[in-house]
Amino acid sequence: MAFYNKLFSAFILSLFAFTAFAQKEIPVLQFKASPLIPIYNPIVVDSTDVNKKTFETKNLLKTQVNWEEVRTAKKILKAGADSVFNLDYAPYDRQIPSRDKAVQLFSFNVDADRYCKAELSITSTDMLEVYINGKKEDKKKETKEDSLSKAKTLTFDLTLEPHRYEVIIKRLAEVKNFNESQLKAYIKPVKKDSLAQITLSTDAKRRVTINDIMEGNRITAGTLSPTGQYYLIGTKDVFPGGKSLSSLELRDLKTNQTIYRFPSAANPQWIDGKNQLVYSKTGESNMDLILLDIPSLNETAIAEGIQFDSYSVSPDAQTVFIYLNEEIPADKGDLKRVLSPSDRSGEFRNRTSLSLYSVLDKSLQQITFGRTDLRITDMSRDGQKALLFSTEEDITHRPFSVMTLFELDVKTLQLDTLFRDPFITGAYYSPDGKNLLITGGAEAFNGIGENLAEGQISNTYDNQAFIYNRKSKEIEPITKDFNPSIKGAQWASYDNNIYFRVEDKDFVHIYKYNPQSKQYALLDLPEEVIAAFSVADSQPVALFRGESPANAYRLYSYDLKTQKSALLADPYKKQLDEMAMSPVTSWTFTSSDNTIVDGRYCLPPDFDPQKKYPLIVYYYGGTSPTSRIFETTYPSQVYAALGYVVYIVEPSGATGYGQEFSARHVNAWGQTTADEIIEGTQKFYREHAFVDSTKVGCIGASYGGFMTQYLQTQTDIFAAAVSHAGISSIASYWGEGYWGYSYSGAASANSYPWNNPDLYINQSPLFKADKINTPLLLLHGTADTNVPIGESIQMYNALKILGKEVEFIQVQGENHAIYDYKKRIAWNNTIYAWFAKWLKGQPEWWEALYPER
């Protein structure tokens, strides 16, 4: 534990420099102070303004100043023995004209260990305004006195959640009597018997909040030019309140300088072998396609006035494939005939037609006709051939659709059928066009890629890779003995290697595969989760972006020869540097059936190994492992910042651990997985004395929400549980969820309510609701199409009838995930308040959010 003590000792000392018990008044003893910012009386042209008001000195308080003046200030003012600040002009370097005024900013931080109410009182001889978290308070002081005894006290009501609040005092200073100015401030809880601990500090480091997960400037995209000389970077800056600003820039890789900024929705696409790209913009009528020559920045319109929903440019830029969305007509009147189990989603009736636009002769012709979609998955390097996929529903056979892979001759429009297989998902040309890289489930090509234990059925979400030799017609399953699950691939022209982006346990890594030696090599990259990786065609350079548990996405270049990475962009760094991040430590255990189960844990930033902490357990919500990322819907850093130890477990059924491991997800619905979560939780708190084993909570969403409910039917070790969009009855989810039957095609392969009722009943938490004794919070979006809200309704009804401790919160208008800014904040606070009530014995937050009615 010495590691954690060293890591956070400086933070702890500064944060708790002046702390008092919440039952007493807590005086503000230190301020960060900005330099004096000179301001001037306006030139009075007329005696009154347009509202017939005369100018008054208090109007100068409206002067807009930069908060960074105080946030970056080094000066710390300290109060005297009577907690009064005697303000002194001498320490400041800026020249203040003697005939005018100045504005000065003071700041300090307020941290509460729980939800509570408090009062902030400020008394000053000067005029002032107060801002809390950047928002101006209604009360302000507009008078000037010569002593504190004559000054008016401003009192502000504070509702404190357990995170940091920044208080900034903006005062108007008169230079002629500046040295006579005084100020005093203190905070006290509203409830005299409150157990809340309120801490005041000027320390720059703060704890992570849900706002940090949602707000800030982050990288959203990055692609490398085929020549390796340029790259595109997309960013999105989300501001407090939810408004956002997106940007897409073209940069020089060598200098990292911005060359060009694109209009919104430009969708730029690189041209092979040239320093050129094509992007779209709104034209006089419909859309235009613009060819940008990067060295000269010359732009040429290669298509004007075209209607399209999306497009793909051939590598030689001679043709453009145009996609237009169409829709099967709706039934007239108030009755609707359902055409398919998938027809309820609204997307089922959407179709896409494909047209070909010739850049040379400006002709546009439709090349597909009918009700079946055809979409391009790749084009040959010479632009003469294209691979297309079609998807046709086959509702009577799992997985309920069939993929057909075609090859199109771009000149003759001849279409050849290559494969028809329900389990293939992607196809790409080798650089020389002699082979195809095909991705899909292990069951593809009659199961030649399967590597399972006897009696298992493959998990179709565990993606595999195959190489198809076009001359010999042979198919080679190249990942049969490779445990990671394929998420993306590029067959690079530069070195003829295949670069796979894979789920590698709970990491997302890049592996290089050599088709000649048939060997895999892991690239040593500085991030734990790689979101995208692209290799240049003619240079030994790649571009990638990734994140880790303690940082947001960053963009890098990678030298294929030296195997070194170089950071290109980290727009979130400034915000990240403000936070005291918690380290993430790997922790594995061996289950009773000798399975090695991975996991990791996160500690509070002020961790003290001598204390006892409540524990929150989190697990995967589908079949992919819980990734090691900062920007997640259930952020471990935020839970840790609230004072919890967070244990993330990766039980059986997760992809990325090999086919046998992921196949345990199929026809299990909690079997083995629940046992491993329970066993792992018990071993974790027994091996870590700093965990309070009586205060353990668990949380999961979707399939993880199902696991939350199912776990409570199997054990009483949890003191609180949260299920978001959880499945309570496998049968009703199978039939009512828009994709319930198709997901069940993987999770319940070949099992249906009529041929395997034991699975659908015995593994459904609803049918064991009487076994649940844990306080359970059910959360659900009212517009959830994946897991209908009825899954929570029926569990809520059951537990209420049984007299169990249960709460049900509906998030109006939200689907399977909560994306609306304000609703997501409220939804997260609901979770935090629930855990505070049951794991910390602090019901105040919950009662404030949901008072008894």
XYZ file of N, CA and C in Angstrom, residues 18 306 364 396:
12
model
N -6.951 22.878 5.316
C -7.749 23.535 6.359
C -9.170 23.001 6.317
N -25.681 16.734 -56.897
C -26.055 15.324 -56.787
C -26.791 15.092 -55.473
N -24.490 9.694 -64.287
C -24.942 9.056 -63.064
C -25.999 8.032 -63.416
N -36.375 -18.282 -40.412
C -36.573 -19.642 -39.896
C -35.267 -20.332 -39.518
